[in-house]
Amino acid sequence: MSQPAESAKAAPRTAVLTVEGLDVTVGPGVRAVREVSFTLERGEAVGLVGESGSGKSLTCRSVLGVLAAGCEIPAGRITLGGSAGEQDDLTTFTRTQWDAVRGKRVGAVFQDPASFLNPSLTVGRQLSEQLRVGSGLPRSDARSRAVELFTAVGLHRPDEVYHQYPYELSGGMLQRVLIAIAVSCAPELLIADEATTALDVVIQAEILELLNRLRTEQGLALLLVTHDLAVVAESCDRILVMYAGEIVEDGPTAEVLATPAHPYTEALLRVASIGAWERRDLEIIPGRPPETGAELPGCRFADRCAYAAQQCTAGPVALHALGDHRRARCLRPAGLLDEQVKEEAHA
Amino acid sequence: MSSPTASHTTPSATTHTTPAAAPGLAPERKGPAPLLELAGLNVSFGRRATSLRRAGRTRVLAGIDLAIGPGEILGIIGETGSGKTTLARATVGLVRPDAGRIVFDGQDLTQLDRSGLREFRRSGRVQYMFQDPLRSQDPELTVRQIVAEPLAAVGALTRQGRAERADQALTLVGLDAEALGGRTPGQISGGQRQRVSLARAIVTRPRLLLSDEPVSALDASNRNLVLSLLDRLRRELGLAVVVISHDLSSLAGIADRVAVLYRGRLVEQGPIGEVLDHPLHPYTALLTASAPSVRREHRLLPSQLRAPAASSGTQSWPDDEGCVFAQHCRFADDACRAEPRPGAVTDTPASAAYAVACHHTATWRDQLG
């Protein structure tokens, strides 16, 4: 490890979530997620990025056990390794077993907060319901705890908000309510699937700050699923890039953004939002991803890749280690190519 | 001016704090007559009585002064509920304003009666591109039929002629008319669907295109593709485009000017590079500081700009008194809350007009922590 040994000793790494060799099919033989493996440490924020259809939402739905009908997990293990040290495979869990996991050890927030709330109940009642069912708090305690949680997620006048219905609150406030519900039972892991996509930039920045604060205060691990590389750049320690069902790159955010190893990451970076306001030609990623579940002999990005060589399409490309804490699924990692090859490719 | 405007051509004569009854932001325009001009536009919606408030009207837009020239791209930014969509809808005559003028190509749309307005809309000179292609495209029609639809409203061409024009429009937006023309919206990708929406919007050869968040549902590559197309179309067809977008960075890549809306008022407008690079209004500064970026280059942090007790709550419209942003502004003082909103107009040395509505344009940066 290139991290200082002292810090590794001081805070032993505890995996909160381990996904190993996960495959998800969306129909008979249609593999939309392929051999996805990663771990999340306690208090770590990991950004899962990729285009729509890359399998990032299927991956986090598998972790939550909420795959749509017709989707199956033919291979792979998902385990939550918390302080208690249980090592159970979530993919084999029954409904009753899931009840002890969802909302308790794993919380989740999604893109459209309004659709996860009951429009005919006040938001306070919905949070205290979760507290009574999830943590077994008596009615009066649940109420005061709910107001505390509303305060913790930055809602102003929490006593008033408690008595409001979802339609009375703005999108940003609803997302805060959802976050309060998601963290009410002190989960080890919070999954945010495009949780800020529908919000405007000012509110998005506030919600990202809130998630970051909860992470530090409660030691929560955060899996942030987004198609916006800029959001990950702002808020995650580590980045996982998915393309056509596979993880193609994995590493510390700053390093990956500075020297992307996979050409797809490099392409994402070229089209991402930058904090500059000049007039310019907006770049695109030419071509499009293969059909969901398409079986290709070699690299799945090869036909869109500027650096693709013959060996890329000859056989499967493994996700191999680059140094101690980075992985890339590329035979010619872009960051390691010499400048001449790069120039020729882009010319 | 003690604000750090070093590398910048911001106006030195920032004549703000004009509590006189300057009703809105009316930048002086030079050069050719604008294609579209909004002057003193007010829009309100009827409100039903609730247990808390009597029935009345909710002001959605107030004192909007805006202009756009042929071949110009104007970006409109602002938070949810700030009136961006209403502004675009009023411009095509889908919402009737209470006051103000909407002059398109010399014709005042507010003077038209119902049938006159319908005729104007059907002429196809102004087109509207909706946010969600899945919901604005008939799933049963083919791509070619969807694109040809507005031509049927114009009613000038034969069936055959309409199909040909539809194919031309599809080609203009970079789609293969031959291959995709016969498919339904469900059979093409999200990025392609949004390009079909664009083809439908330009098929009548409009002079002005209003696009309401054309790229919010798209990933970065498709977003850039659609925005680049808008940029190309304005160059090739002289099309004027109004783009509502949350993505400031990519918007800055193509737009000429930007107008910043906050709670129904224009708080700042001017050349997009200038406005975003060195905002004169604290709200614009908060927007640019909040925009996510893969490179951390912002000079200011959102936390430096938020009011200490900023609440995203629903608060009453501050009527005509005071600055609309005052409740959420870190730099607001009594003057901002009490005095009429300043209609400060600043004229830059350059040709483009610049306007900002703030009492403290010149001084708020000095108070940054």
XYZ file of C-alpha atoms in Angstrom:
716
model
C 0.000 0.000 0.000
C 1.260 3.419 -0.775
C -0.672 4.826 2.163
C 1.376 5.587 5.243
C 1.702 2.489 7.389
C 0.918 4.433 10.575
C -2.520 5.456 9.426
C -3.271 1.936 8.322
C -2.338 0.717 11.784
C -4.224 3.460 13.599
C -7.499 2.818 11.819
C -7.764 -0.810 10.779
C -9.692 -1.078 7.561
C -13.102 -2.578 7.966
C -14.988 -3.543 4.884
C -18.607 -2.432 5.099
C -19.613 -3.869 1.765
C -17.906 -6.504 -0.337
C -19.168 -7.379 -3.793
C -17.427 -10.290 -5.463
C -17.843 -11.442 -9.053
C -21.398 -10.132 -9.309
C -23.347 -11.019 -12.437
C -26.866 -9.731 -13.042
C -29.028 -10.903 -15.913
C -32.001 -8.878 -17.154
C -33.424 -11.736 -19.194
C -32.421 -15.290 -20.101
C -28.691 -15.132 -20.758
C -28.589 -11.320 -21.018
C -25.765 -10.373 -18.686
C -26.113 -6.653 -17.919
C -23.653 -6.696 -15.016
C -20.473 -8.730 -15.404
C -18.083 -9.882 -12.721
C -18.339 -6.737 -10.683
C -16.104 -6.764 -7.613
C -15.390 -3.967 -5.171
C -15.293 -3.161 -1.492
C -16.361 -0.169 0.548
C -14.562 0.684 3.754
C -16.112 2.256 6.789
C -16.548 6.017 6.319
C -15.489 5.842 2.698
C -17.313 7.585 -0.147
C -17.166 5.749 -3.449
C -18.576 7.123 -6.670
C -19.988 4.668 -9.187
C -20.110 6.369 -12.590
C -21.091 5.347 -16.078
C -23.553 6.100 -18.852
C -27.165 5.036 -18.621
C -27.309 1.301 -19.238
C -23.826 0.664 -17.867
C -25.194 -1.472 -15.034
C -24.521 0.904 -12.134
C -28.127 1.020 -10.970
C -28.502 -2.760 -11.311
C -25.397 -3.153 -9.166
C -26.746 -1.026 -6.350
C -30.216 -2.533 -6.655
C -28.581 -5.931 -6.124
C -26.960 -4.628 -2.959
C -30.385 -3.464 -1.777
C -32.114 -6.664 -2.889
C -34.622 -4.742 -4.974
C -33.973 -6.037 -8.472
C -36.961 -5.840 -10.800
C -38.860 -8.975 -11.758
C -37.001 -10.903 -14.426
C -33.577 -9.866 -13.148
C -31.451 -12.566 -11.587
C -28.083 -12.960 -9.959
C -26.574 -16.128 -11.487
C -23.177 -15.569 -9.904
C -21.472 -13.532 -7.229
C -21.472 -12.766 -3.538
C -22.517 -9.611 -1.702
C -21.615 -9.374 1.960
C -21.970 -6.750 4.618
C -19.102 -6.950 7.048
C -19.902 -4.610 9.880
C -18.641 -4.379 13.405
C -20.475 -7.598 14.293
C -18.426 -9.372 11.683
C -21.232 -11.342 10.065
C -20.362 -12.665 6.654
C -23.629 -13.569 5.047
C -24.229 -13.577 1.346
C -27.042 -11.155 0.613
C -27.786 -12.752 -2.741
C -29.215 -15.779 -0.944
C -31.305 -13.805 1.538
C -34.983 -14.446 2.031
C -37.547 -11.676 2.451
C -37.469 -11.925 6.214
C -33.693 -11.807 6.262
C -33.754 -8.690 4.092
C -35.997 -6.976 6.641
C -33.072 -6.926 9.036
C -30.836 -5.358 6.379
C -32.779 -2.851 4.315
C -33.399 0.406 6.122
C -31.357 -0.831 9.072
C -27.885 -1.715 7.905
C -28.233 -0.257 4.434
C -30.128 2.933 3.666
C -30.920 4.323 0.256
C -32.028 7.515 -1.454
C -33.053 7.804 -5.075
C -33.546 10.415 -7.748
C -37.213 11.224 -7.234
C -37.860 11.710 -3.510
C -41.578 12.452 -3.880
C -42.311 9.001 -5.251
C -40.896 7.324 -2.132
C -43.164 9.140 0.287
C -46.821 8.608 0.994
C -48.591 11.780 -0.156
C -51.381 11.429 2.387
C -49.205 11.250 5.511
C -47.093 14.007 7.026
C -43.372 13.538 6.535
C -42.858 13.514 10.301
C -45.249 10.630 10.683
C -43.441 8.701 7.953
C -40.093 9.158 9.665
C -41.420 8.200 13.113
C -43.054 5.155 11.582
C -39.651 4.057 10.334
C -38.171 4.712 13.774
C -40.876 2.699 15.525
C -40.640 -0.230 13.132
C -36.913 -0.074 12.530
C -35.546 0.823 15.944
C -38.554 -0.155 18.050
C -38.875 3.260 19.646
C -42.104 4.059 21.504
C -44.359 6.667 19.918
C -43.286 9.682 21.943
C -39.562 8.914 21.634
C -39.919 8.339 17.915
C -41.412 11.777 17.591
C -38.664 13.622 19.389
C -36.022 11.539 17.593
C -37.653 12.449 14.262
C -37.385 16.149 15.038
C -33.730 15.602 15.995
C -33.069 13.859 12.697
C -34.798 16.619 10.727
C -32.507 19.081 12.444
C -29.483 16.902 11.664
C -30.254 16.861 7.936
C -30.442 20.639 7.889
C -34.177 21.218 7.707
C -35.095 24.551 9.183
C -37.994 24.728 11.629
C -38.062 20.925 12.012
C -41.131 21.097 14.282
C -43.124 22.655 11.474
C -41.719 20.354 8.813
C -42.785 17.382 10.962
C -46.425 18.294 10.364
C -46.106 19.017 6.653
C -47.186 16.829 3.767
C -44.805 15.959 0.929
C -46.548 18.342 -1.500
C -45.791 21.269 0.803
C -42.036 20.752 0.552
C -39.576 21.558 -2.225
C -37.525 18.875 -3.992
C -34.437 19.682 -1.934
C -36.374 19.497 1.337
C -37.967 16.194 0.307
C -34.537 14.779 -0.444
C -33.446 15.820 3.069
C -36.509 14.049 4.502
C -35.586 10.913 2.536
C -32.020 11.130 3.810
C -33.324 11.484 7.374
C -35.412 8.338 6.889
C -32.485 6.503 5.275
C -30.086 7.245 8.135
C -32.668 6.968 10.944
C -31.561 3.501 11.984
C -27.851 4.342 11.816
C -26.984 2.201 8.778
C -23.399 1.251 7.963
C -23.926 1.980 4.296
C -25.922 4.625 2.459
C -26.603 4.215 -1.242
C -27.452 7.393 -3.149
C -28.642 6.487 -6.643
C -28.698 9.692 -8.732
C -29.923 11.369 -5.545
C -28.983 14.870 -6.673
C -29.598 14.552 -10.412
C -33.019 16.202 -10.389
C -31.959 19.078 -8.134
C -30.603 22.418 -9.229
C -26.930 23.113 -8.611
C -27.326 25.154 -5.437
C -29.440 22.481 -3.731
C -27.257 19.722 -5.175
C -24.204 21.235 -3.519
C -26.097 21.458 -0.214
C -27.207 17.803 -0.381
C -23.679 16.630 -1.247
C -22.347 18.594 1.711
C -24.973 16.993 3.935
C -24.049 13.470 2.797
C -20.424 14.257 3.401
C -21.157 15.560 6.894
C -23.218 12.461 7.793
C -20.359 10.320 6.572
C -17.842 12.003 8.839
C -20.142 12.258 11.838
C -21.592 8.755 11.691
C -18.793 6.861 9.979
C -21.236 5.967 7.257
C -19.931 4.432 4.037
C -21.419 6.108 0.992
C -21.989 4.614 -2.454
C -22.824 7.488 -4.754
C -24.227 6.378 -8.088
C -24.240 9.070 -10.740
C -23.641 9.714 -14.414
C -21.980 13.010 -13.554
C -18.241 12.696 -13.113
C -18.108 16.221 -11.691
C -20.326 15.203 -8.756
C -17.954 12.336 -7.919
C -14.949 14.607 -8.285
C -16.416 16.896 -5.657
C -17.433 14.343 -3.072
C -15.807 10.897 -3.326
C -12.566 9.341 -2.114
C -12.623 6.629 -4.688
C -14.174 6.203 -8.086
C -15.495 3.119 -9.853
C -16.109 3.500 -13.563
C -18.554 1.122 -15.213
C -18.922 0.561 -18.919
C -21.329 -1.866 -20.596
C -21.763 -3.899 -17.415
C -18.146 -4.095 -16.353
C -15.945 -2.150 -14.013
C -13.296 -0.659 -16.256
C -11.432 1.481 -13.755
C -11.145 1.773 -9.986
C -8.926 4.028 -7.923
C -8.577 7.123 -5.741
C -10.580 9.976 -7.286
C -7.759 12.482 -7.499
C -5.405 9.999 -9.166
C -7.976 8.655 -11.592
C -8.965 12.155 -12.669
C -5.363 13.287 -12.970
C -4.175 10.243 -14.944
C -7.096 8.136 -16.139
C -5.875 4.670 -17.014
C -8.859 3.501 -19.045
C -9.595 5.326 -22.306
C -13.294 5.402 -21.364
C -12.505 7.279 -18.151
C -10.388 9.631 -20.212
C -13.318 10.157 -22.579
C -15.718 10.794 -19.675
C -13.317 13.364 -18.356
C -13.187 15.150 -21.700
C -16.974 15.560 -21.807
C -17.425 16.358 -18.101
C -18.304 19.736 -16.639
C -15.351 21.909 -15.848
C -15.359 24.965 -13.653
C -14.577 27.281 -16.513
C -16.914 29.424 -18.509
C -15.251 30.028 -21.812
C -16.801 29.429 -25.204
C -15.458 26.194 -26.631
C -16.207 23.185 -28.754
C -18.046 20.676 -26.612
C -16.557 17.227 -26.983
C -18.501 14.038 -27.358
C -17.684 10.342 -27.083
C -18.206 8.964 -30.585
C -20.058 5.712 -31.142
C -22.262 3.996 -28.665
C -22.033 1.196 -26.154
C -22.747 -2.377 -27.201
C -26.269 -3.720 -26.746
C -27.021 -4.742 -23.171
C -25.659 -8.211 -22.586
C -23.918 -8.476 -25.957
C -21.212 -11.141 -25.884
C -18.001 -9.761 -27.346
C -14.699 -11.599 -27.565
C -12.503 -8.742 -26.346
C -12.657 -5.306 -24.776
C -16.203 -3.914 -24.745
C -15.007 -0.352 -25.370
C -12.667 -1.252 -28.258
C -14.834 0.054 -31.112
C -15.054 3.510 -29.491
C -11.479 3.588 -28.293
C -8.848 5.806 -29.863
C -6.040 3.528 -28.667
C -7.523 0.166 -29.624
C -5.068 -2.273 -31.133
C -5.507 -5.731 -32.576
C -4.883 -7.523 -29.289
C -7.766 -5.585 -27.660
C -10.450 -7.475 -29.540
C -8.682 -10.832 -29.582
C -9.665 -12.081 -26.152
C -11.168 -11.058 -22.824
C -9.431 -8.219 -21.020
C -9.004 -8.670 -17.293
C -9.321 -5.987 -14.644
C -5.725 -5.874 -13.555
C -3.945 -3.994 -10.811
C -1.992 -0.858 -11.583
C 0.123 -0.269 -8.542
C -1.309 -0.903 -5.101
C -4.696 0.706 -5.200
C -5.742 1.153 -8.791
C -7.298 -1.264 -11.252
C -8.040 -0.897 -14.954
C -9.517 -3.200 -17.584
C -7.220 -2.171 -20.398
C -4.308 -3.713 -22.239
C -2.884 -0.314 -23.096
C -3.721 1.868 -20.110
C -4.072 5.355 -21.511
C -2.199 7.045 -18.696
C 0.791 4.805 -19.386
C 0.927 5.209 -23.138
C 3.657 7.403 -24.430
C 2.649 10.811 -25.713
C 3.332 9.936 -29.317
C 0.763 7.136 -29.384
C -1.733 9.462 -27.728
C -1.186 12.225 -30.241
C -1.535 9.840 -33.150
C -4.755 8.447 -31.692
C -6.333 11.849 -31.263
C -5.136 13.212 -34.581
C -14.658 49.929 -6.968
C -12.575 47.955 -4.624
C -13.758 44.579 -5.777
C -11.155 42.378 -7.421
C -11.960 42.975 -11.051
C -8.386 42.804 -12.188
C -8.527 40.592 -15.252
C -11.917 41.788 -16.101
C -13.838 44.204 -18.184
C -16.637 44.704 -15.710
C -18.179 48.139 -15.885
C -16.406 50.696 -13.832
C -19.489 52.889 -13.679
C -21.569 50.465 -11.659
C -24.362 52.862 -10.968
C -26.275 50.735 -8.540
C -28.424 51.782 -5.597
C -30.949 53.524 -7.712
C -34.014 53.124 -5.540
C -35.944 55.143 -8.063
C -38.779 53.369 -9.776
C -36.718 51.661 -12.408
C -39.135 48.797 -12.965
C -36.810 46.266 -14.433
C -33.543 45.490 -16.068
C -33.473 47.124 -19.431
C -30.030 46.874 -20.899
C -29.403 49.302 -23.697
C -28.950 47.339 -26.856
C -26.904 48.433 -29.754
C -26.749 47.003 -33.213
C -29.577 45.395 -35.177
C -33.120 45.224 -33.856
C -33.733 42.198 -31.675
C -35.780 39.306 -32.975
C -37.607 38.971 -29.699
C -38.009 41.607 -27.058
C -39.699 41.236 -23.704
C -40.430 44.461 -21.864
C -41.801 44.763 -18.341
C -43.298 41.294 -18.519
C -45.452 40.296 -15.552
C -47.107 36.895 -15.258
C -49.238 35.621 -12.401
C -51.308 32.537 -11.791
C -54.618 32.330 -9.979
C -54.389 30.846 -6.518
C -57.122 29.021 -4.702
C -57.970 29.874 -1.141
C -56.325 27.673 1.487
C -56.655 27.668 5.242
C -53.715 30.049 5.383
C -54.220 32.378 2.459
C -57.085 33.934 0.663
C -57.588 33.302 -2.997
C -55.582 35.651 -5.126
C -52.834 35.620 -7.638
C -49.292 34.328 -7.316
C -46.773 36.472 -9.121
C -44.537 34.202 -11.194
C -42.615 36.700 -13.269
C -42.146 40.385 -12.593
C -40.594 43.137 -14.642
C -38.780 40.923 -17.123
C -36.812 42.823 -19.752
C -34.948 40.632 -22.192
C -33.966 40.668 -25.811
C -32.498 38.158 -28.206
C -31.117 38.806 -31.656
C -31.142 36.585 -34.739
C -28.641 33.750 -34.475
C -28.045 34.479 -30.825
C -28.052 31.868 -28.039
C -29.420 33.061 -24.720
C -29.075 30.852 -21.673
C -31.575 31.092 -18.837
C -30.500 29.790 -15.459
C -32.048 29.806 -12.022
C -33.428 27.440 -9.396
C -36.531 25.268 -9.675
C -39.621 27.462 -9.488
C -37.813 30.651 -10.462
C -40.035 31.076 -13.523
C -37.734 29.829 -16.300
C -40.331 27.607 -17.910
C -43.092 30.198 -17.520
C -40.873 32.721 -19.252
C -40.386 30.388 -22.202
C -44.073 29.479 -22.311
C -45.146 33.125 -22.219
C -42.870 33.786 -25.162
C -44.698 31.308 -27.372
C -48.058 32.576 -26.194
C -48.917 29.545 -24.051
C -49.251 31.772 -20.981
C -50.934 35.171 -21.057
C -48.988 37.907 -19.281
C -50.716 40.430 -16.975
C -48.576 43.257 -18.204
C -45.710 43.976 -20.517
C -44.929 43.477 -24.155
C -43.680 40.474 -26.093
C -42.488 41.741 -29.421
C -41.489 39.104 -31.942
C -40.130 40.347 -35.229
C -41.944 43.665 -34.814
C -45.263 42.119 -33.813
C -46.593 42.554 -30.266
C -47.993 39.170 -29.271
C -49.825 40.581 -26.266
C -52.041 42.573 -28.638
C -53.185 39.465 -30.490
C -56.571 37.937 -29.772
C -57.056 34.213 -29.310
C -57.275 33.352 -32.963
C -54.428 35.683 -33.829
C -52.282 33.972 -31.239
C -53.238 30.560 -32.507
C -52.365 31.614 -36.004
C -49.019 32.891 -34.764
C -48.256 29.609 -33.028
C -49.267 27.593 -36.063
C -47.053 29.653 -38.326
C -44.154 27.726 -36.821
C -41.950 30.819 -36.602
C -41.302 30.085 -32.951
C -40.886 26.516 -31.797
C -40.701 24.949 -28.392
C -38.566 21.949 -27.500
C -39.712 20.112 -24.417
C -37.671 18.696 -21.586
C -38.798 15.102 -21.670
C -38.841 13.524 -25.123
C -40.476 10.357 -23.836
C -43.501 12.291 -22.685
C -43.656 14.753 -25.561
C -43.445 12.168 -28.340
C -46.355 9.949 -29.270
C -45.116 6.389 -28.690
C -47.312 5.073 -31.501
C -45.967 7.343 -34.228
C -42.800 6.792 -36.186
C -39.908 9.196 -35.884
C -40.689 10.590 -39.338
C -44.342 11.212 -38.420
C -43.333 12.900 -35.159
C -40.952 15.238 -36.940
C -43.487 16.033 -39.683
C -46.305 16.846 -37.227
C -45.702 20.615 -36.925
C -45.791 20.894 -40.720
C -49.322 19.550 -40.699
C -50.241 22.395 -38.343
C -48.685 24.905 -40.715
C -50.682 23.154 -43.421
C -48.676 24.146 -46.442
C -47.234 20.953 -47.823
C -48.390 17.671 -49.278
C -47.923 14.468 -47.357
C -44.955 13.602 -49.529
C -43.441 17.068 -49.102
C -43.795 16.833 -45.328
C -42.003 13.497 -45.237
C -39.156 14.955 -47.276
C -38.844 17.974 -45.016
C -38.888 15.664 -41.979
C -36.015 13.669 -43.436
C -34.063 16.872 -44.096
C -34.580 17.947 -40.491
C -33.440 14.546 -39.235
C -30.320 14.798 -41.352
C -29.645 18.292 -40.003
C -29.555 16.950 -36.446
C -27.195 14.184 -37.503
C -29.642 11.293 -37.551
C -29.876 8.734 -40.304
C -33.383 9.440 -41.651
C -33.349 6.274 -43.729
C -32.556 4.005 -40.812
C -34.433 5.712 -37.987
C -37.364 7.373 -39.745
C -39.549 4.302 -39.512
C -38.858 3.502 -35.873
C -40.958 4.519 -32.879
C -39.553 6.549 -29.936
C -39.303 3.365 -27.872
C -36.892 1.865 -30.363
C -34.248 4.576 -30.225
C -31.883 5.760 -27.490
C -32.466 8.704 -25.165
C -29.918 10.880 -26.931
C -31.489 10.093 -30.296
C -34.955 10.874 -28.939
C -33.820 14.316 -27.842
C -32.391 14.898 -31.323
C -35.748 13.857 -32.786
C -37.333 16.539 -30.581
C -34.871 19.013 -32.009
C -35.626 17.917 -35.580
C -39.327 18.384 -34.909
C -38.658 21.856 -33.543
C -36.697 23.017 -36.592
C -38.786 21.353 -39.299
C -40.936 24.471 -39.780
C -37.745 26.529 -40.184
C -38.456 28.714 -37.190
C -36.600 31.928 -36.402
C -36.621 31.294 -32.673
C -36.285 28.053 -30.743
C -37.109 27.792 -27.059
C -35.609 24.719 -25.469
C -36.627 23.915 -21.939
C -33.896 21.866 -20.281
C -33.071 19.976 -23.464
C -30.184 18.148 -21.863
C -31.032 17.556 -18.198
C -31.991 13.950 -18.820
C -28.906 13.152 -20.895
C -25.434 11.962 -19.988
C -22.488 14.252 -20.567
C -21.618 13.067 -24.071
C -25.185 13.334 -25.378
C -25.610 16.643 -23.581
C -22.609 18.052 -25.406
C -23.841 16.588 -28.669
C -27.272 18.253 -28.437
C -25.802 21.586 -27.335
C -23.238 21.518 -30.149
C -26.103 20.893 -32.559
C -27.909 23.991 -31.289
C -24.715 25.931 -31.795
C -24.362 24.612 -35.347
C -28.000 25.312 -36.224
C -27.761 28.912 -35.141
C -24.720 29.342 -37.350
C -26.160 27.511 -40.356
C -29.782 28.636 -40.104
C -29.426 31.916 -38.200
C -31.754 30.425 -35.621
C -32.072 32.306 -32.343
C -32.126 29.921 -29.386
C -33.193 30.259 -25.779
C -31.750 27.413 -23.702
C -32.865 26.699 -20.164
C -30.204 24.612 -18.469
C -28.744 23.725 -15.104
C -25.391 22.819 -16.531
C -23.569 26.124 -16.450
C -20.302 24.808 -17.796
C -21.617 23.295 -21.027
C -24.048 26.197 -21.461
C -21.095 28.572 -21.346
C -19.575 26.554 -24.178
C -22.267 27.617 -26.650
C -24.287 30.589 -25.344
C -23.627 34.253 -26.032
C -25.607 35.722 -23.193
C -27.111 34.506 -19.967
C -30.059 35.699 -17.901
C -30.225 34.697 -14.239
C -33.699 34.350 -12.754
C -34.487 34.291 -9.061
C -38.078 34.043 -7.851
C -39.508 35.555 -10.965
C -37.064 38.433 -11.288
C -34.036 38.820 -13.473
C -31.178 39.423 -11.094
C -28.368 39.562 -13.619
C -27.881 39.364 -17.352
C -25.015 39.867 -19.728
C -22.394 38.068 -21.838
C -22.217 34.555 -20.376
C -18.455 34.403 -19.935
C -18.394 37.692 -18.081
C -21.412 36.955 -15.912
C -20.253 33.504 -14.806
C -16.600 34.385 -14.523
C -17.150 37.360 -12.307
C -20.750 37.521 -11.104
C -21.899 40.885 -9.854
C -24.954 39.460 -8.100
C -24.449 37.280 -5.004
C -27.037 34.779 -6.269
C -25.165 34.273 -9.544
C -22.004 33.849 -7.497
C -23.719 31.172 -5.404
C -24.813 29.376 -8.581
C -21.346 29.317 -10.103
C -19.730 28.316 -6.820
C -22.200 25.415 -6.459
C -21.705 24.053 -9.980
C -19.873 20.731 -9.737
C -16.640 20.450 -11.629
C -14.007 17.847 -12.327
C -11.460 20.570 -11.751
C -11.763 22.581 -8.568
C -11.217 26.021 -9.998
C -13.901 28.055 -8.357
C -12.494 30.903 -6.441
C -15.425 30.951 -4.044
C -17.067 28.185 -2.031
C -20.848 27.924 -1.718
C -20.501 28.164 2.057
C -18.896 31.590 1.678
C -21.981 32.829 -0.103
C -24.877 31.223 1.721
C -26.738 33.241 4.273
C -26.051 31.830 7.760
C -29.650 30.677 8.239
C -30.445 30.098 4.610
C -33.606 28.116 4.388
C -34.940 26.474 1.316
C -38.397 26.897 2.774
C -41.388 28.309 1.070
C -41.527 31.937 1.988
C -43.891 34.547 0.813
C -43.114 36.610 -2.196
C -41.627 39.876 -1.009
C -44.076 41.811 -3.173
C -42.568 44.773 -4.875
C -40.511 45.784 -1.893
C -36.881 44.963 -1.465
C -34.560 42.590 -3.276
C -35.925 39.130 -4.073
C -32.743 37.474 -2.901
C -32.427 39.476 0.338
C -33.830 36.701 2.563
C -31.137 34.322 1.391
C -28.314 36.745 0.804
C -25.327 36.784 3.081
C -24.646 40.401 2.273
C -28.155 41.801 2.598
C -28.780 44.719 4.924
C -31.840 46.756 5.831
C -31.704 48.657 2.584
C -32.029 45.420 0.606
C -35.067 44.331 2.574
C -36.883 47.638 2.621
C -36.018 49.669 -0.415
C -37.444 48.932 -3.807
C -35.381 46.473 -5.733
C -32.751 48.360 -7.613
C -33.043 48.272 -11.321
C -29.406 48.917 -11.814
C -28.428 49.041 -15.415
C -24.835 49.091 -16.330
C -23.561 49.670 -19.761
C -20.346 47.953 -20.590
C -17.798 49.513 -22.862
C -18.325 46.503 -25.098
C -21.394 46.295 -27.265
C -23.207 43.733 -25.182
C -25.518 45.018 -22.515
C -25.080 44.069 -18.904
C -27.541 44.450 -16.066
C -27.547 43.507 -12.427
C -30.119 44.029 -9.680
C -28.189 44.432 -6.452
C -27.686 47.275 -4.004
C -24.179 46.110 -3.211
C -22.756 45.125 -6.562
C -19.501 46.878 -5.867
C -19.033 45.994 -2.239
C -20.339 42.523 -1.383
C -17.093 40.816 -2.343
C -15.276 42.865 0.271
C -17.293 41.111 2.956
C -16.245 37.616 1.928
C -14.703 35.723 4.798
